[in-house]
Short mmCIF file of C-alpha atoms and ligand atoms in Angstrom, two decimals:
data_model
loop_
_atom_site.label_atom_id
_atom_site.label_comp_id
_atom_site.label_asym_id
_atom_site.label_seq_id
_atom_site.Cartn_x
_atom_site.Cartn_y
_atom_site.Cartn_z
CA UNK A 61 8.38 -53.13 -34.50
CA UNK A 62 5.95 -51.67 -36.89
CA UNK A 63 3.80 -50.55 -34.73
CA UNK A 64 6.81 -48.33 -32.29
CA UNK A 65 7.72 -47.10 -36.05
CA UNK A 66 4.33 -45.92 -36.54
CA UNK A 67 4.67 -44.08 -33.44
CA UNK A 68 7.60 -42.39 -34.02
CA UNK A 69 6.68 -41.10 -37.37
CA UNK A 70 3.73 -39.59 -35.93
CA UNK A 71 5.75 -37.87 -33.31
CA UNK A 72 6.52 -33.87 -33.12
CA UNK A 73 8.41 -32.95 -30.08
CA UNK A 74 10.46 -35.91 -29.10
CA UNK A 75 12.08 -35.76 -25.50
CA UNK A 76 15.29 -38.58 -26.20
CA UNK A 77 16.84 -39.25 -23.13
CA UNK A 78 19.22 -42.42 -21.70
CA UNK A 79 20.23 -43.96 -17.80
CA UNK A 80 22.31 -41.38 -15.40
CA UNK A 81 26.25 -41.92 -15.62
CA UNK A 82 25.70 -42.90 -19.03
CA UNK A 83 28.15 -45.61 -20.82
CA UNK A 84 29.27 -45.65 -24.62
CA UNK A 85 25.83 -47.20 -25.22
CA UNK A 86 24.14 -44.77 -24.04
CA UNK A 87 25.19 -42.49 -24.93
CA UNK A 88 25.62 -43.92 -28.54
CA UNK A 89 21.78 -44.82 -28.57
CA UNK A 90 21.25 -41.09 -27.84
CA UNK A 91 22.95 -39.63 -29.98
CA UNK A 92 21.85 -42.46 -32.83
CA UNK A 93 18.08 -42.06 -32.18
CA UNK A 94 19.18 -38.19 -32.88
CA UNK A 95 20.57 -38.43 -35.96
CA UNK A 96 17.52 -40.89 -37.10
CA UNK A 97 14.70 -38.58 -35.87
CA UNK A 98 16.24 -35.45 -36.97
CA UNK A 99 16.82 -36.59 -40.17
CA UNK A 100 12.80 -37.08 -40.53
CA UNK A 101 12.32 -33.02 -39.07
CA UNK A 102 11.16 -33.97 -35.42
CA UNK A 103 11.41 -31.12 -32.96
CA UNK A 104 14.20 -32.99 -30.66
CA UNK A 105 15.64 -32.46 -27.12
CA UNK A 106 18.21 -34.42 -25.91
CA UNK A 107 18.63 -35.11 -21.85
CA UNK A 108 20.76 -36.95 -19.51
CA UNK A 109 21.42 -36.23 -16.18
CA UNK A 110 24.90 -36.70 -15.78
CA UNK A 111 28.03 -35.08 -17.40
CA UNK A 112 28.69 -36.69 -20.39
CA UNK A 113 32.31 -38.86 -19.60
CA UNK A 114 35.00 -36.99 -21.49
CA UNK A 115 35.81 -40.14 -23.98
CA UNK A 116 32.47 -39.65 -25.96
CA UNK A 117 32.61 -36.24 -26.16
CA UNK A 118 33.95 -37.15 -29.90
CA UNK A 119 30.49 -38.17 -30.70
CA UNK A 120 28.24 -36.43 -33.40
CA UNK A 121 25.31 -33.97 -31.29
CA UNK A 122 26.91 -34.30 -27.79
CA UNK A 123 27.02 -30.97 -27.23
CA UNK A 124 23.10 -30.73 -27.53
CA UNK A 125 22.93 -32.96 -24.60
CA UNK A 126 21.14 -31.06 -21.92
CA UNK A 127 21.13 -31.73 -18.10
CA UNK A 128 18.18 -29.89 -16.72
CA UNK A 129 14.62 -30.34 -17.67
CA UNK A 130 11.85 -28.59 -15.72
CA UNK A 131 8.69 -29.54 -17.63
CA UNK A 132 6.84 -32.30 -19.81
CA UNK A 133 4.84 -30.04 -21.46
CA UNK A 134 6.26 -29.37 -25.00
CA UNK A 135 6.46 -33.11 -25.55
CA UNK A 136 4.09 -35.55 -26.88
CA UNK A 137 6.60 -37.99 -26.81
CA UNK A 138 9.32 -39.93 -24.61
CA UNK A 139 12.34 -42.19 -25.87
CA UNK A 140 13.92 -44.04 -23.51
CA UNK A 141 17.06 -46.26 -24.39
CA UNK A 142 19.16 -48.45 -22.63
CA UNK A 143 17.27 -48.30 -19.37
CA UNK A 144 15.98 -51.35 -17.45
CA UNK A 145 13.40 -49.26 -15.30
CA UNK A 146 12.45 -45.24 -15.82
CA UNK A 147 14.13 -44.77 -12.42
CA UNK A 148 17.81 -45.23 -14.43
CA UNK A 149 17.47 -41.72 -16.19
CA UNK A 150 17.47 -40.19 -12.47
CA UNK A 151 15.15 -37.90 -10.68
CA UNK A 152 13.99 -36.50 -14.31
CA UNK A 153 11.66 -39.81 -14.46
CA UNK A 154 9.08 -37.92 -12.44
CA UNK A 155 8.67 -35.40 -15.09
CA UNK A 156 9.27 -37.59 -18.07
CA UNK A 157 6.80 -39.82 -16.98
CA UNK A 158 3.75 -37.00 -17.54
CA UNK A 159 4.36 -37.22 -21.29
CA UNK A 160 1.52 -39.13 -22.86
CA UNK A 161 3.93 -41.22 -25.45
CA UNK A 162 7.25 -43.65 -23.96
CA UNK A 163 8.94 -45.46 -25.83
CA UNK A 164 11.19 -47.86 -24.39
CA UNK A 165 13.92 -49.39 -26.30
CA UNK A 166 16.29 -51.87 -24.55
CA UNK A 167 18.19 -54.63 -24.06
CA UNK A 168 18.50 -55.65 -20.15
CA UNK A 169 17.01 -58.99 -18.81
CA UNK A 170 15.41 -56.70 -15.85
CA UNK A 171 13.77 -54.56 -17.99
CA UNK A 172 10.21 -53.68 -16.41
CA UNK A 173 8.34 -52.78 -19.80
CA UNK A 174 7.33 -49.38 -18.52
CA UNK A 175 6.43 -46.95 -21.11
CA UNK A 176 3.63 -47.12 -23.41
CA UNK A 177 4.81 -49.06 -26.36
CA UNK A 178 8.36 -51.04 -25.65
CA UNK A 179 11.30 -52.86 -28.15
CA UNK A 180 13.07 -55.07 -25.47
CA UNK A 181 15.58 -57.43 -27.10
CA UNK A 182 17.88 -59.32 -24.53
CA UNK A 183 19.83 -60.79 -26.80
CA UNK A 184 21.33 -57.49 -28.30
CA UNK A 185 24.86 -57.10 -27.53
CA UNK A 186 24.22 -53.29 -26.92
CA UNK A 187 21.03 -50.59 -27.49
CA UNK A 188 22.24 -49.67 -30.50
CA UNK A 189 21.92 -52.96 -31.94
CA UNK A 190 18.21 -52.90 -31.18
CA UNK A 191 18.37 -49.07 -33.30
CA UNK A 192 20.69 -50.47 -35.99
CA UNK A 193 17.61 -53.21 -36.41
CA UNK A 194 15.03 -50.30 -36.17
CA UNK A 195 16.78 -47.81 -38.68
CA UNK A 196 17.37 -50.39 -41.38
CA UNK A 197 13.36 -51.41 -41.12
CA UNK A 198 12.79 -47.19 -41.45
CA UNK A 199 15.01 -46.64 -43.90
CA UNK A 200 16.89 -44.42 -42.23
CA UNK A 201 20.22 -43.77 -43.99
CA UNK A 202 23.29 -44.96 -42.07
CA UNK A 203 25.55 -41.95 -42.19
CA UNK A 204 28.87 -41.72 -40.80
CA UNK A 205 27.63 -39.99 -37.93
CA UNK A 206 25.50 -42.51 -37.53
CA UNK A 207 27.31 -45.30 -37.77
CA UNK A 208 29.65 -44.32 -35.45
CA UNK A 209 27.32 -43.92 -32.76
CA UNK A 210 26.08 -47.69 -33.27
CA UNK A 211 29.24 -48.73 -33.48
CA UNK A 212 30.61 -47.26 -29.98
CA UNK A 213 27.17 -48.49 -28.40
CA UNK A 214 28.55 -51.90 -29.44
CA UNK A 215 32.52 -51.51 -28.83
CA UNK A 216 31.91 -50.27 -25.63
CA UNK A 217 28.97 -52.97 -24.75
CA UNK A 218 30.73 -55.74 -25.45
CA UNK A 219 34.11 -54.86 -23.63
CA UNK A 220 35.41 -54.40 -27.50
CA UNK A 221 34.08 -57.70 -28.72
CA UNK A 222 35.54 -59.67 -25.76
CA UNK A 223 32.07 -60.08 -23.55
CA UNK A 224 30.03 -63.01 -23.79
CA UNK A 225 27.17 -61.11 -25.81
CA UNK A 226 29.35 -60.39 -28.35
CA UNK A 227 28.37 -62.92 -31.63
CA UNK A 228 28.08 -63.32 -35.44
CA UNK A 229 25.52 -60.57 -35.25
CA UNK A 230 28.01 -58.30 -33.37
CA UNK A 231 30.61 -58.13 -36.34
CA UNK A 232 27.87 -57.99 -39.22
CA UNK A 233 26.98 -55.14 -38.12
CA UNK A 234 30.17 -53.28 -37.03
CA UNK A 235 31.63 -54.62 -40.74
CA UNK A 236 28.48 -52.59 -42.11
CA UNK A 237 29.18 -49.63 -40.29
CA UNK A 238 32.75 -49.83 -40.97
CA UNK A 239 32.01 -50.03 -44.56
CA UNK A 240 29.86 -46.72 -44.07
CA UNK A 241 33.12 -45.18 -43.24
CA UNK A 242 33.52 -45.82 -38.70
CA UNK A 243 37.14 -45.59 -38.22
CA UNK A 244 37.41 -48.33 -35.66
CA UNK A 245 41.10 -46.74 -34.86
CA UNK A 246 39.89 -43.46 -34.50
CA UNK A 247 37.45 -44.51 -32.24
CA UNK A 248 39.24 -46.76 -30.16
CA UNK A 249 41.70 -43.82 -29.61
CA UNK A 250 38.66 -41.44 -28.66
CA UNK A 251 37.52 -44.24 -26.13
CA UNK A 252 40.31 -46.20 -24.57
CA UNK A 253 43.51 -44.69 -26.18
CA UNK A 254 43.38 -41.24 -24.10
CA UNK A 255 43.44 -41.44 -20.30
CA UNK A 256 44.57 -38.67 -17.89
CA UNK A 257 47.76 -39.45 -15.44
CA UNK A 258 44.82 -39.16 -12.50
CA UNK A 259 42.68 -41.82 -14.28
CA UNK A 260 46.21 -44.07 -14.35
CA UNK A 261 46.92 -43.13 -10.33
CA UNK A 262 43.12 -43.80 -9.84
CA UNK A 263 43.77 -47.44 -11.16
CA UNK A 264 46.47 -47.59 -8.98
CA UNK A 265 44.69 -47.18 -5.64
CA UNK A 266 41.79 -49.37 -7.54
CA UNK A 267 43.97 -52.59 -7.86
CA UNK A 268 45.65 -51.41 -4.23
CA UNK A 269 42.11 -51.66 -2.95
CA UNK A 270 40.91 -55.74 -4.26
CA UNK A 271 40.15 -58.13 -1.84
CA UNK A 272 39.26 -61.45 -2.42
CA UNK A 273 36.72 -63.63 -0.82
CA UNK A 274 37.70 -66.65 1.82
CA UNK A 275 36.34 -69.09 -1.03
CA UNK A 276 38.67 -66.98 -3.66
CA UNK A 277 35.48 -66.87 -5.61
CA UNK A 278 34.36 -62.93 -4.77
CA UNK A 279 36.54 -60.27 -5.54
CA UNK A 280 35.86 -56.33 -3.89
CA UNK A 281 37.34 -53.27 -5.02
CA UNK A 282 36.15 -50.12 -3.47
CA UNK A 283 37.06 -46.49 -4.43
CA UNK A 284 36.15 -43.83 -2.26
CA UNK A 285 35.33 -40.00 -3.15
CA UNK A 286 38.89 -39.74 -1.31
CA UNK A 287 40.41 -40.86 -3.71
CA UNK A 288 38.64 -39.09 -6.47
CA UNK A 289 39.96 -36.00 -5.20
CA UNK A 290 43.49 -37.71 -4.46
CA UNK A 291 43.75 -37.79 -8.22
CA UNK A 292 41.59 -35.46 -9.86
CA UNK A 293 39.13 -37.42 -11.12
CA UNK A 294 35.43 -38.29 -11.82
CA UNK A 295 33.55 -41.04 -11.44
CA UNK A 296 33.18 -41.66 -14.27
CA UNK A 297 36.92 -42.64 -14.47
CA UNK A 298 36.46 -45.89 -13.13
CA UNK A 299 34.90 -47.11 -15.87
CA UNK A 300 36.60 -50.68 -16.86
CA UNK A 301 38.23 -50.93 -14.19
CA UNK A 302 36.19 -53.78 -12.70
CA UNK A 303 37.19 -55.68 -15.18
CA UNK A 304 40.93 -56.16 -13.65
CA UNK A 305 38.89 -57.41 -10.75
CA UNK A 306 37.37 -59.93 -12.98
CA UNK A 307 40.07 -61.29 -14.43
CA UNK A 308 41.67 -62.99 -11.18
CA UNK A 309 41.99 -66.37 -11.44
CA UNK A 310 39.34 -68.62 -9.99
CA UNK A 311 36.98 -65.70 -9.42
CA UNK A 312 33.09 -65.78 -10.37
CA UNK A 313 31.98 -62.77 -9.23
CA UNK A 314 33.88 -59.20 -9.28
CA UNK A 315 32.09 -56.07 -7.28
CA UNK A 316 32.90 -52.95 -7.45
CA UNK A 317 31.88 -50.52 -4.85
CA UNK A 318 32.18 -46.86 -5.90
CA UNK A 319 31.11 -43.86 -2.95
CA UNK A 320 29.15 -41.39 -5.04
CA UNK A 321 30.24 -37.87 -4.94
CA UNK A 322 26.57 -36.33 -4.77
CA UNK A 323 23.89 -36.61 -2.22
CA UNK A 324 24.73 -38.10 1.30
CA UNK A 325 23.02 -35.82 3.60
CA UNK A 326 23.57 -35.70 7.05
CA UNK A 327 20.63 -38.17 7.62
CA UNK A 328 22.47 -40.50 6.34
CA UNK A 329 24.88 -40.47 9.47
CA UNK A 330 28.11 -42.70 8.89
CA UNK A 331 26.30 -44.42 5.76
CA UNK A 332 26.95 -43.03 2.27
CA UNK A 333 25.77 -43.24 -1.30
CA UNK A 334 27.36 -46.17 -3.17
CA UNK A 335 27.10 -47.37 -6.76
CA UNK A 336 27.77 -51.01 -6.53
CA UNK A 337 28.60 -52.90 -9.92
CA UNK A 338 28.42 -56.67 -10.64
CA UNK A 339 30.18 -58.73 -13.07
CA UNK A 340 30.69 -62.64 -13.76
CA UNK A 341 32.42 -64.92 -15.40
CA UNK A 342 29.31 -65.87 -16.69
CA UNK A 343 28.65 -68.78 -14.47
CA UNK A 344 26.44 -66.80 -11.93
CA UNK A 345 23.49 -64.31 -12.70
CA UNK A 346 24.61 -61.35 -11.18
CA UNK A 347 21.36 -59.65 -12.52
CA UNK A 348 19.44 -61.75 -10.22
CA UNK A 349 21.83 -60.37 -7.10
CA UNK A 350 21.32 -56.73 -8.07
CA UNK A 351 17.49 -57.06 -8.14
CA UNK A 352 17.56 -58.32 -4.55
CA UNK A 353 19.54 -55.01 -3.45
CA UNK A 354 16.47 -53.22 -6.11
CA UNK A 355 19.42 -52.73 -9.22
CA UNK A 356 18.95 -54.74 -12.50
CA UNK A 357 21.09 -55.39 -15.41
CA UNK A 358 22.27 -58.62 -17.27
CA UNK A 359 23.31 -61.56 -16.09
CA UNK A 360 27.09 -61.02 -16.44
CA UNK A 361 26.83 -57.15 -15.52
CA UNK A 362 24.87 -55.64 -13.78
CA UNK A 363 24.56 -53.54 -10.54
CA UNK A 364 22.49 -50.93 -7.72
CA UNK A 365 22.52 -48.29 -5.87
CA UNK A 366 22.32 -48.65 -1.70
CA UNK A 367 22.87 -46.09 1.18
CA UNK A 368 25.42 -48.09 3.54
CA UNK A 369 29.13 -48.44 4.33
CA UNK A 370 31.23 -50.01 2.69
CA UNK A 371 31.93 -52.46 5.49
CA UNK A 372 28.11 -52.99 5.82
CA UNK A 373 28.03 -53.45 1.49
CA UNK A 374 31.29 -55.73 1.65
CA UNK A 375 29.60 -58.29 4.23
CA UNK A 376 26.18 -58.46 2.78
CA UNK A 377 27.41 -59.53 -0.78
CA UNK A 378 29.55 -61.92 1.04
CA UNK A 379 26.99 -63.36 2.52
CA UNK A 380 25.06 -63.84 -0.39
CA UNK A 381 27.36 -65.15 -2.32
CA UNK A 382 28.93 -67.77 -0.07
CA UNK A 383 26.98 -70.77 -1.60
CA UNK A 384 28.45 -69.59 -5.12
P1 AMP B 595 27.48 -50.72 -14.15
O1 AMP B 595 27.86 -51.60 -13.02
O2 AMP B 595 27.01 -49.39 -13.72
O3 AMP B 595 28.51 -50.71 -15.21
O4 AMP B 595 26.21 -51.41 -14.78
C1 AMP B 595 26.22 -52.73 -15.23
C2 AMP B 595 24.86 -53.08 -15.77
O5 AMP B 595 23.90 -53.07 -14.73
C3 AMP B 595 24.37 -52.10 -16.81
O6 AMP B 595 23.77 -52.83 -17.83
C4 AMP B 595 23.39 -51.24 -16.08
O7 AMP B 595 22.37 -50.82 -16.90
C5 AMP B 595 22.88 -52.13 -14.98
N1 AMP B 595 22.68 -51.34 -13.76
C6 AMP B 595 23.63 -50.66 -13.10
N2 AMP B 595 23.10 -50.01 -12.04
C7 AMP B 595 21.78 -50.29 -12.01
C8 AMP B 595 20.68 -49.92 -11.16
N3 AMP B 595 20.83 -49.12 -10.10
N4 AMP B 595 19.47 -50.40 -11.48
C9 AMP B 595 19.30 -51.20 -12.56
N5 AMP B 595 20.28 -51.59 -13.39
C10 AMP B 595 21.51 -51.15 -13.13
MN1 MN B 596 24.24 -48.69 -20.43
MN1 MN B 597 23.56 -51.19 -23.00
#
């Protein structure tokens, strides 16, 4: 740890970026490292490639966040959080990859230890648990603003405390930042408490859409950009929602198959882009079936990216998973 500190004090022009359809965690490390580096007069820019989802647009510095980035040149160095491989933060990885310093700071079991100095904790319930870890060992002092952006890193990780990395070391630190003045109402209202009616008809169609596995062990749901525009929403409006999935009785695996609204050239011909996401009941390492389709993650959650329909998608994880 010393050592990444060392680097970051020595830093100038800090590039801090996080993985493409970022969760609370990400965007939470973000915004976190932000506050942190800031605080010590770095020259900071802030990048991810994707909107930022509407329910963390409470969060201290989001509107910093930029979305294009044409060069590597001003930067000497790279923070990467909450990314298993440089590939998550999306087609910017070319670029950010040209910048002599990366610092990778994560907590999946597929990380691949790219970068040029790495903090990789698997057993953190969330990135910001890693930072919360770091900051303390800096001295850097936990604000609000701060605090808040750990804390929604590990809210959101954990499924609000419910997921199997959630433990003793989960709470310690949320009671800290709740004593540095989080509002755990106020944020639970920002994240969960404020949906749109399409985001409630979206669900809808989700549940409509779950099928379950011959064995009853696999359940599919698939939304399609369809139904996106059916309700007026964005992708990033699904989020949670494989979690009903999930919950069915008997089942070990949940997928979630999700058409993605960009890319899918004619080339492609009848097969799409699809974001597919895993999650178990904790019995099966779903991290180990994303890495076979080239996705990552940890072993309860995780997921990948394919070009395919969603026939083609629904068979192959069947197949795979048949022995389950
Ligand atoms: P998601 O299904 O997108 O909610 O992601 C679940 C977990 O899997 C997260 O921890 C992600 O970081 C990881 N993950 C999702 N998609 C990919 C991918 N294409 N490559 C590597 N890891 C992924
Ligand atoms: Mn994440
Ligand atoms: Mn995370």
């Amino acid at each position: 740890m010393d050592h990444l500190i060392h680097r970051l004090n020595n830093s100038r022009n800090v590039l801090i970026t996080t993985h493409a359809s970022p969760d609370g965690d990400a965007i939470g490390s973000l915004l976190a490292m932000n506050l942190a580096l800031r605080g010590k007069h770095k020259q900071i820019t802030l990048y991810n490639e994707s909107p930022i989802p509407a329910v963390y647009r409470f969060l201290p510095g989001v509107h910093s966040v930029i979305n294009q980035m044409n060069s590597a040149a001003p930067f000497d160095t790279a923070v990467v959080l909450d990314c298993g491989d440089l590939q998550r933060v999306g087609d910017a990885a070319r670029i950010i990859n040209q910048i002599p310093e990366i610092i990778n700071i994560d907590h999946h079991i597929t990380n691949t230890r790219f970068g040029t100095c790495q903090m990789i904790d698997v057993q953190a319930c969330a990135c910001t648990e890693i930072l919360y870890h770091l900051f303390e060992r800096m001295h850097v002092p936990f604000t609000r603003e701060l605090a808040t952006c750990i804390y929604t890193g590990i809210l959101t990780d954990t499924g609000s405390f419910r997921f199997s990395n959630t433990n003793r070391t989960t709470f310690q630190i949320c009671e800290n930042m709740v004593a540095r003045g989080v509002d755990p109402f106020q944020v639970a209202q920002h994240v969960y408490g404020t949906y749109s009616l399409g985001r409630i008809k979206l669900l809808n169609l989700a549940l409509d859409s779950i099928e379950i596995s011959e064995n009853g062990k696999v359940s599919l749901m698939a939304l399609t950009r369809a139904m996106l525009n059916e309700t007026g929403t964005q992708p990033e409006d699904s989020d949670g929602m494989i979690n009903y999935a999930r919950r069915i009785q008997d089942v070990k695996i949940a997928v979630l198959i999700q058409e993605q609204t960009n890319g899918g050239d004619r080339s492609l011909g009848q097969r799409r882009p699809y974001h597919v996401s895993l999650r178990s009941d904790g019995s099966v390492d779903v991290a180990a079936i994303a890495a076979m389709f080239g996705g990552g993650g940890h072993q309860s959650a995780a997921g990948f990216s394919i070009e395919s329909t969603l026939t083609e998608i629904k068979d192959q994880i069947l197949q795979m998973t048949k022995s389950i």
